Coordinates of C-alpha atoms and ligand atoms in Angstrom, one line a residue:
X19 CA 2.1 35.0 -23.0
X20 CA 4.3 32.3 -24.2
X21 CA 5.2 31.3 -20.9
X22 CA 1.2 30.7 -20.2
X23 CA 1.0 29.3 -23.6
X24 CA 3.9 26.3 -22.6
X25 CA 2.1 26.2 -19.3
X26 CA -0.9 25.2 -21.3
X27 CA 0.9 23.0 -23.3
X28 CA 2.5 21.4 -20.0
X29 CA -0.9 20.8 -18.4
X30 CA -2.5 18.9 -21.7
X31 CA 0.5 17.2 -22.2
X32 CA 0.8 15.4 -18.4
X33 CA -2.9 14.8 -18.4
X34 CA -3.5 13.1 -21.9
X35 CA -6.4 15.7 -22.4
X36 CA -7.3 18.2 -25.2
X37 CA -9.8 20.6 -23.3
X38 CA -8.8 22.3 -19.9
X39 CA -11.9 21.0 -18.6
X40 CA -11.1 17.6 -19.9
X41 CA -7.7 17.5 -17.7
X42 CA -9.2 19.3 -14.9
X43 CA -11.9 16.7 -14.4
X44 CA -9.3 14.0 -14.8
X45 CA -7.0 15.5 -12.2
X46 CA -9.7 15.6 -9.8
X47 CA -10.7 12.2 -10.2
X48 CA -7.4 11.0 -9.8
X49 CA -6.7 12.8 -6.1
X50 CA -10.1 11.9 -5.0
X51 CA -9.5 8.2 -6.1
X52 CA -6.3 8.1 -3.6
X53 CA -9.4 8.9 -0.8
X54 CA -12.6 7.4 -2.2
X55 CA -11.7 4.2 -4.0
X56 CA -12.3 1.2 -1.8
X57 CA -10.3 -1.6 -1.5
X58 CA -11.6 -4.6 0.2
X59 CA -9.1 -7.9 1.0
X60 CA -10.5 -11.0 2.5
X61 CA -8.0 -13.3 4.6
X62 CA -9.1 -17.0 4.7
X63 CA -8.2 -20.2 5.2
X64 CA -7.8 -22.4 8.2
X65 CA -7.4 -21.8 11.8
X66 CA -3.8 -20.8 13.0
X67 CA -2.7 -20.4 9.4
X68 CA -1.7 -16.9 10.2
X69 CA -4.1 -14.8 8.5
X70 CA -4.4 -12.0 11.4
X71 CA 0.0 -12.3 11.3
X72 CA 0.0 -11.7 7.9
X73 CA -2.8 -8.5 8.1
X74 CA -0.7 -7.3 10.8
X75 CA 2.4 -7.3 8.6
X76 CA 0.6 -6.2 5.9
X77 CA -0.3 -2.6 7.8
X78 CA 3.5 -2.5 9.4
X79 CA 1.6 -3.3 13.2
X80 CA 3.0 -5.6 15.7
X81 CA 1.2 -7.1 18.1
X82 CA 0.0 -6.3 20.7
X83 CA 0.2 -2.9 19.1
X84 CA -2.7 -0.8 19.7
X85 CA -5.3 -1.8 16.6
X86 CA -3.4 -5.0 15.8
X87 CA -5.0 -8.1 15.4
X88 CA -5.2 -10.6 17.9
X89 CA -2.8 -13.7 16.9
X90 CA -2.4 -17.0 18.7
X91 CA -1.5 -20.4 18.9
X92 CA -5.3 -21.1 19.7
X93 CA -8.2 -20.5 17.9
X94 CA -8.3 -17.1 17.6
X95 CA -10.7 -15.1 14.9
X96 CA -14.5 -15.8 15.4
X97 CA -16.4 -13.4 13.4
X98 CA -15.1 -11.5 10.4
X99 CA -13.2 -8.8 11.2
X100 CA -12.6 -5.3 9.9
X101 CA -9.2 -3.7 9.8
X102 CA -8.9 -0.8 7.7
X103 CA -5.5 0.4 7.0
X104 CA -4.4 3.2 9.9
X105 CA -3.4 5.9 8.0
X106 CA -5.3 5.2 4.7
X107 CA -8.8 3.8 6.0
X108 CA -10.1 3.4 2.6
X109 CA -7.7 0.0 2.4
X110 CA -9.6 -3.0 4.6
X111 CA -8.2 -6.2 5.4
X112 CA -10.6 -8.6 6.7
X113 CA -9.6 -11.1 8.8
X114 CA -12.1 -13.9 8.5
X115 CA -12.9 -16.7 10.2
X116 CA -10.9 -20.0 9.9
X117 CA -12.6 -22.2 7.9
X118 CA -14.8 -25.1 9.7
X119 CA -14.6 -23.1 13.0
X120 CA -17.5 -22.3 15.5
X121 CA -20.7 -21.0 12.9
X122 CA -18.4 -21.2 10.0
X123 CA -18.9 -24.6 8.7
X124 CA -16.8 -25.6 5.1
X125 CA -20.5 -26.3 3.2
X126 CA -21.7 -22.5 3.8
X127 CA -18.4 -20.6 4.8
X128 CA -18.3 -18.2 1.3
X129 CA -21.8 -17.0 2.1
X130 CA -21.6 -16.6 5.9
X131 CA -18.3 -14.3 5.1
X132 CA -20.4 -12.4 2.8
X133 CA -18.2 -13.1 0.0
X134 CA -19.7 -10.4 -2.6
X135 CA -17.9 -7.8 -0.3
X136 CA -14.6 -8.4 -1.1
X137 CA -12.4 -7.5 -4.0
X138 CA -10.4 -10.6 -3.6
X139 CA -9.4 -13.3 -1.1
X140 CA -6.1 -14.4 0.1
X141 CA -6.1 -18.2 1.2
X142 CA -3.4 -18.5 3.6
X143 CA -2.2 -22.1 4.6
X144 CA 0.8 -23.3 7.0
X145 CA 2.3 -26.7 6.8
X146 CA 0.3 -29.3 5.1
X147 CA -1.7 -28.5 2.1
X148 CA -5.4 -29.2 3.5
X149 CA -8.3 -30.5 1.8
X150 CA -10.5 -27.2 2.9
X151 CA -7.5 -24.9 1.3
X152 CA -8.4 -26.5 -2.1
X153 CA -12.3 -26.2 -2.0
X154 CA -11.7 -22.9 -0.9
X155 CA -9.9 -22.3 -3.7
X156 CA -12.5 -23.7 -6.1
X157 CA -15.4 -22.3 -4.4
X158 CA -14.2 -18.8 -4.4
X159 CA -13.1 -19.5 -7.9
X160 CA -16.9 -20.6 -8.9
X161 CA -18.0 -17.4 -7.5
X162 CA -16.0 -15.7 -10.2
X163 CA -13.9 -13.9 -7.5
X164 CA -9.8 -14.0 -7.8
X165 CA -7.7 -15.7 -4.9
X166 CA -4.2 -16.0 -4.3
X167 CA -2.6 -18.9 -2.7
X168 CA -0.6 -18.2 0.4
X169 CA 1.8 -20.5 1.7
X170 CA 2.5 -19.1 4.9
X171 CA 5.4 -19.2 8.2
X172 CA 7.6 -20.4 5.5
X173 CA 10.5 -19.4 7.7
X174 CA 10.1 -22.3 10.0
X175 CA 10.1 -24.9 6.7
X176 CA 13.4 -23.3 6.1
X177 CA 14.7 -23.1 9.6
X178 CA 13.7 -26.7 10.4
X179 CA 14.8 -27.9 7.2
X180 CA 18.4 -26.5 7.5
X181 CA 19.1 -28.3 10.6
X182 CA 18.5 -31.2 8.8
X183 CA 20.7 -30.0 6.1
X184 CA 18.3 -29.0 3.4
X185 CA 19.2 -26.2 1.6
X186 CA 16.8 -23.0 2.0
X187 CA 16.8 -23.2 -2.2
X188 CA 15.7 -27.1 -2.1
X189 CA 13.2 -26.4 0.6
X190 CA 11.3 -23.5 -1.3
X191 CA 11.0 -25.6 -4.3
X192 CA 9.5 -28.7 -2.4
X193 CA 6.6 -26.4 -0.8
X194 CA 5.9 -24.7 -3.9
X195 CA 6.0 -27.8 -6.2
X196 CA 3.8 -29.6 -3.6
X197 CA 1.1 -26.7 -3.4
X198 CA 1.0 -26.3 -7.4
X199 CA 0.4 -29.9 -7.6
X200 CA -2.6 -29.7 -5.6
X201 CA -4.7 -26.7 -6.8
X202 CA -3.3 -28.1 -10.4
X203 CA -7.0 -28.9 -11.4
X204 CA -7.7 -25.3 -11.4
X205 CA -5.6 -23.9 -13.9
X206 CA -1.9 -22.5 -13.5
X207 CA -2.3 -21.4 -9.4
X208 CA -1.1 -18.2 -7.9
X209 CA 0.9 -19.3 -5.5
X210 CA 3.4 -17.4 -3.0
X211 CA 5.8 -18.7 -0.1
X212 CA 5.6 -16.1 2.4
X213 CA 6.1 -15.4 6.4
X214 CA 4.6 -12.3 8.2
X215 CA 7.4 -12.0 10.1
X216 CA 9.5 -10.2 7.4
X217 CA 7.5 -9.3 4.1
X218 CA 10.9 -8.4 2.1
X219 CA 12.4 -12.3 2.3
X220 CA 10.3 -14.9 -0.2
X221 CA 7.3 -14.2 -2.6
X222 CA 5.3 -11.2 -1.0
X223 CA 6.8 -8.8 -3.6
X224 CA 5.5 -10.9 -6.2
X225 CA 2.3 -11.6 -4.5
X226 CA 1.9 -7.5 -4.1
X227 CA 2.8 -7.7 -7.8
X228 CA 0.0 -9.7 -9.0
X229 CA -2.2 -8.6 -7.1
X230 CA -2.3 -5.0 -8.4
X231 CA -1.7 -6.4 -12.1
X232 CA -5.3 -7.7 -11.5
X233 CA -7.1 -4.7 -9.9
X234 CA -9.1 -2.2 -11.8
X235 CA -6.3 0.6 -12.5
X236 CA -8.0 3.3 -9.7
X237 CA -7.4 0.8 -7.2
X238 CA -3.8 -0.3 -7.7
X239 CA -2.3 2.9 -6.3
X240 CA -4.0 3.0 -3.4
X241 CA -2.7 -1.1 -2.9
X242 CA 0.2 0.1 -3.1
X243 CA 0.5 2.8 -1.2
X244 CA -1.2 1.5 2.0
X245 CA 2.2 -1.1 2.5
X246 CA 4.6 -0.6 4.7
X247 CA 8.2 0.7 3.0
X248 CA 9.5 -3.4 3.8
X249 CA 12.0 -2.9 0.9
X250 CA 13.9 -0.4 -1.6
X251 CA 11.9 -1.6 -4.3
X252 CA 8.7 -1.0 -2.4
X253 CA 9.5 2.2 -1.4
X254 CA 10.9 3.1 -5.5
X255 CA 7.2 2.1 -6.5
X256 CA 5.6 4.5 -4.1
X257 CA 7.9 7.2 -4.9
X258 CA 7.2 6.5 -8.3
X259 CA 3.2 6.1 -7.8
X260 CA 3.4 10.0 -5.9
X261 CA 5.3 11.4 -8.8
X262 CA 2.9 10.3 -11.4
X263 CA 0.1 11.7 -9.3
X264 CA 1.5 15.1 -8.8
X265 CA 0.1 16.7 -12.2
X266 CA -3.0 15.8 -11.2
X267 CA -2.6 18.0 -7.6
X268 CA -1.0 20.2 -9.5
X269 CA -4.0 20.8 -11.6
X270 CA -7.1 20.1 -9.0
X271 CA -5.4 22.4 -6.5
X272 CA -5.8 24.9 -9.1
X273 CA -8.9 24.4 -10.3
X274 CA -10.9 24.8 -7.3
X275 CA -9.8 28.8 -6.9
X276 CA -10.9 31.0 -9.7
X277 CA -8.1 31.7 -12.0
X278 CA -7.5 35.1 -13.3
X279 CA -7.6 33.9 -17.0
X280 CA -9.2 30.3 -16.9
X281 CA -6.8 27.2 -17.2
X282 CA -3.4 29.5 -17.7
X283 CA -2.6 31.2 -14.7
X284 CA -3.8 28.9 -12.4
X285 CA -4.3 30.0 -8.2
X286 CA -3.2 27.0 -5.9
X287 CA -5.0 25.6 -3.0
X288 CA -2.3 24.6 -0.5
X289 CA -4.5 22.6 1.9
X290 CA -4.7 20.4 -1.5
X291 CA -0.9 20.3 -1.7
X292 CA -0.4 20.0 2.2
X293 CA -2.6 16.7 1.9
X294 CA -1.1 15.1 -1.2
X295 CA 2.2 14.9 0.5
X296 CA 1.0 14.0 4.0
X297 CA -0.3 10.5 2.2
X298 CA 3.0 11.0 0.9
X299 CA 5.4 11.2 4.2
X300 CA 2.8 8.6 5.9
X301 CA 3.3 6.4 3.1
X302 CA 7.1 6.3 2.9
X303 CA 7.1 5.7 6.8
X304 CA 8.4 9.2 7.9
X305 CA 5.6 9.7 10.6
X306 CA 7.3 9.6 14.1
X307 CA 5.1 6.4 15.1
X308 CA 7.0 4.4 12.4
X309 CA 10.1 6.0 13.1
X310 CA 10.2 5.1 16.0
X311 CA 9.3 1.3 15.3
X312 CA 11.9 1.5 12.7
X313 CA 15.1 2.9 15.3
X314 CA 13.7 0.2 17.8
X315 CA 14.3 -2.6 15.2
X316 CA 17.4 -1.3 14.1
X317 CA 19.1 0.3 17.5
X318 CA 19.8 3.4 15.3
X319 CA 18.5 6.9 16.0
X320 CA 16.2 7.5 12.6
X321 CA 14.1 10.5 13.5
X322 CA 17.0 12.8 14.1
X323 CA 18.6 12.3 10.3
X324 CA 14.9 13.0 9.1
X325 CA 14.1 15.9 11.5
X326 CA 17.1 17.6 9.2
X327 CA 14.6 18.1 6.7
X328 CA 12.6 21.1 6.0
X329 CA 9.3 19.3 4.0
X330 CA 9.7 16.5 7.0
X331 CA 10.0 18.7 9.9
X332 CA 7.0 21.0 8.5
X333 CA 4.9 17.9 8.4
X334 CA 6.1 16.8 11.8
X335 CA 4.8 20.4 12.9
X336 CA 2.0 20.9 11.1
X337 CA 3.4 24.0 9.2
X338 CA 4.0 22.7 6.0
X339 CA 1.2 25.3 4.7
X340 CA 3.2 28.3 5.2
X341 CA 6.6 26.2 3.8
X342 CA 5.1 25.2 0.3
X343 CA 3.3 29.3 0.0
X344 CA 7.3 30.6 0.8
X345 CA 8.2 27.8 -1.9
X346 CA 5.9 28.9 -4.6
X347 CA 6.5 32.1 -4.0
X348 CA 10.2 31.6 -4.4
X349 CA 9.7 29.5 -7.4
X350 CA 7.0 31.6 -9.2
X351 CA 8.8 34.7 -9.2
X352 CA 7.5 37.7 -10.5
X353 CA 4.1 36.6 -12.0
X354 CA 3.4 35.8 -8.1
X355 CA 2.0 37.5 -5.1
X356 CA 2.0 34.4 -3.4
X357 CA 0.2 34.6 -0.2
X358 CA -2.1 32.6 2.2
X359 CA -5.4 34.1 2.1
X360 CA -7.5 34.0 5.5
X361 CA -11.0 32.3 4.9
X362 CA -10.2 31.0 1.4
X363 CA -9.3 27.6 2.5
X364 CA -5.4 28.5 2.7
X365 CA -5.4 29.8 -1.1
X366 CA -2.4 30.7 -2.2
X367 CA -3.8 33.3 -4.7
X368 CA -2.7 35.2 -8.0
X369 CA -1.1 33.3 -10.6
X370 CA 0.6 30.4 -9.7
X371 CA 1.6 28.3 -12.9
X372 CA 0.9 24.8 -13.4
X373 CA 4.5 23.9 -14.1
X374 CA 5.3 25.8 -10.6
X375 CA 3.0 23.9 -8.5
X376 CA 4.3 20.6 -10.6
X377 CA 7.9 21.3 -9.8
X378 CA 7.6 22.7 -6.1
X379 CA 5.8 19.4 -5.4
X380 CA 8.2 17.1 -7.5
X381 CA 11.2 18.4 -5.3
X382 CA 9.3 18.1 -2.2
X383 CA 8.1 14.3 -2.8
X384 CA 11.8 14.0 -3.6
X385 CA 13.4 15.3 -1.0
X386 CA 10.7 13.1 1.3
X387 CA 12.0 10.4 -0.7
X388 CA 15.6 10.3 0.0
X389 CA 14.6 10.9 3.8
X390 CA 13.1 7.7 3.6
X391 CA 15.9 6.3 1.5
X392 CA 18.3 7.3 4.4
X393 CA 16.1 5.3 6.8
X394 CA 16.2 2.6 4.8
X395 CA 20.4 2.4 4.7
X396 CA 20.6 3.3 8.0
X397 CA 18.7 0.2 9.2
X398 CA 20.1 -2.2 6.9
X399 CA 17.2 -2.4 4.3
X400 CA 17.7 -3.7 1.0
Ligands
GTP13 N1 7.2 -18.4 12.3 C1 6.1 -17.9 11.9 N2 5.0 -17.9 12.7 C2 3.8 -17.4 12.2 C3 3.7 -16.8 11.0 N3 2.4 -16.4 10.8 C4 1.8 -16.7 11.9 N4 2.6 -17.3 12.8 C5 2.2 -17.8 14.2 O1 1.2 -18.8 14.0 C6 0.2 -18.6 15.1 C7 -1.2 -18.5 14.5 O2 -1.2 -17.3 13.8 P1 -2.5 -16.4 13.6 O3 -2.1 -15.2 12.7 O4 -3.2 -16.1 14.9 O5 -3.4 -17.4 12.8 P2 -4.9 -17.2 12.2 O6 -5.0 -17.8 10.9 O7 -5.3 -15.8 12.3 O8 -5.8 -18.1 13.3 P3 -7.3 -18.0 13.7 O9 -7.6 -16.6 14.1 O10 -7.5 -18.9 14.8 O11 -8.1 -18.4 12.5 C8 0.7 -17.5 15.9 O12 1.4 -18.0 17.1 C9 1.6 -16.7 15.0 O13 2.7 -16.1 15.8 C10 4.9 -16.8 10.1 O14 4.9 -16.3 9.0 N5 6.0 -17.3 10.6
MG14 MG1 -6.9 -14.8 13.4

């Protein structure tokens, strides 16, 4: 009894509820939002500022990888364009028009773009600061929408710069100084240095930053979580988004089979576990497709270091269902009869503690962790 009375306990505690039903509706909202909640991104600015590069980089694509976007030197985007993200499709990036090109004339270009459908825009700008960057800025502003300044292919500033002697330091401050100045007029600007071709080196951290300190709190996660692993501190914030989330699983997957006394001993519904750390694996970059992109880049054999593990090889082999029932079982000792039940939507019935399901899915986002950690190190990530 005073086991299921500290599982109780446990399961208030980690969901900030008083009532059962209180945390179970809050743990259900929370797995569903990682699915449901939309997130919409518009890309604007000029043509050839590098909008579809920086879209591209933004799902970890290359082109001319299949579902990339086209790039090129000439004009290039005529319509806008949908790209939702390929593993989490509830994360769009639109790639929109450049601004004054073909239909999409500067006096009308917010309301051609069918501006109310975006969450918020991203002005991106190479070079020279332009005169349409800035009443972009101020129309989209007017419109009570947010935008962030980009300052994009800031690599070739740098490059060109240094031949000339100017320090990479010197060079960062002039752009930044010289794009502040002219969006000064509309308060303190966001503004980021960027380049597509490698999101780790300048601002994008901070950009990703900001961003999600001005979304609605369901839709930061999901921001988050739909980026490539371009950095150690990216991939600590997912790994630290998963493990605040798994109480929630940990409850929901037990609240949709009926519990043998309600809210204590709760059942757990694997498929509900099985999918909470698929987003997890796709989302750290263990999937073979990103593997593989990765040991390209780096000349280094990732996938066999990762194949090593259990939780990653199970997800590789679509068996991970039968791994986390043996796991439970293991971990909930006695009190369990652990078992898949046919026609029950893989229900791993009879008394399956909260704080079980909560741990066996801790050490399993873990160990999926340190896989990607290892991939990380091995091609020369910081
Ligand atoms: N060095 C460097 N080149 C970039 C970067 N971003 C884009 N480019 C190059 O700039 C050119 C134009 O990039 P796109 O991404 O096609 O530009 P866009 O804004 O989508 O252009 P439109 O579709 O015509 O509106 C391409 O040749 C890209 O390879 C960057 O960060 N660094
Ligand atoms: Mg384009």
């Amino acid at each position: 009894m005073s086991n299921q009375q500290d599982d109780l306990s446990a399961l208030l505690k980690d969901s900030g509820e008083t009532t059962i039903e209180g945390a179970m509706a809050k743990a259900e909202a929370a797995v569903n939002s990682l699915d449901s909640v939309t997130l919409n991104i518009a890309l604007t600015g000029e043509s050839g500022a590098g909008k579809s590069s920086l879209i591209n980089a933004m799902r970890g694509l290359q082109e001319p990888e299949e579902g990339s976007a086209p790039t090129d030197v000439n004009e290039c985007t005529m319509v806008p364009t949908k790209y939702p993200h390929p593993t989490m499709p509830n994360v769009i990036l639109w790639d929109l028009p450049g601004i004054g090109t073909g239909l999409f004339k500067p006096d009308n270009y917010l309301e051609k773009v069918k501006y109310q459908n975006y969450d918020f825009f991203i002005i991106v700008s190479a070079s020279r600061f332009k005169a349409n960057d800035l009443m972009l800025a101020k129309e989209i502003k007017e419109k009570k929408k947010n935008f962030y300044f980009v300052r994009s292919k800031t690599d070739n500033d740098v490059t060109q710069n240094e031949r000339k002697g100017v320090k990479e330091e010197e060079t960062l401050r002039k752009i930044r100084e010289n794009c502040v100045a002219n969006l000064k007029e509309l308060g303190p600007p966001p503004v980021f240095l960027i380049t597509a071709n490698d999101l780790q080196r300048f601002d994008f951290e901070k950009l990703r930053d900001n961003l999600e300190k001005d979304l609605p709190e369901n839709k930061r996660n999901v921001l988050l979580l739909s980026l490539p692993v371009y950095s150690k501190e990216c991939l600590d914030q997912k790994y630290n988004a998963f493990k605040i989330t798994a109480w929630a699983v940990a409850i929901a997957s037990g609240a949709i089979a009926t519990a043998p006394v309600p809210g204590m001993s709760l059942a757990c519904d694997v498929t509900m576990v099985v999918a909470f750390l698929t987003k997890c694996y796709f989302s750290f970059g263990l999937n073979d497709e990103s593997l593989q992109k990765i040991s390209k880049l780096a000349g280094k054999p990732m996938l066999e270091i990762v194949r090593e593990s259990l939780v990653v090889k199970a997800l590789a082999d679509d068996s991970l269902a039968t791994t986390i029932a043996t796991k439970l079982s293991a971990a909930g000792v006695a009190e369990s009869m652990c078992s898949l039940v046919p026609g029950a939507g893989s229900t791993a019935a009879a008394g399956i503690s909260f704080v079980t399901t909560r741990s066996v899915l801790l050490e399993m986002v873990k160990e999926l962790y340190s896989e990607a950690k290892k991939v990380l190190e091995m091609a020369g990530v910081e």
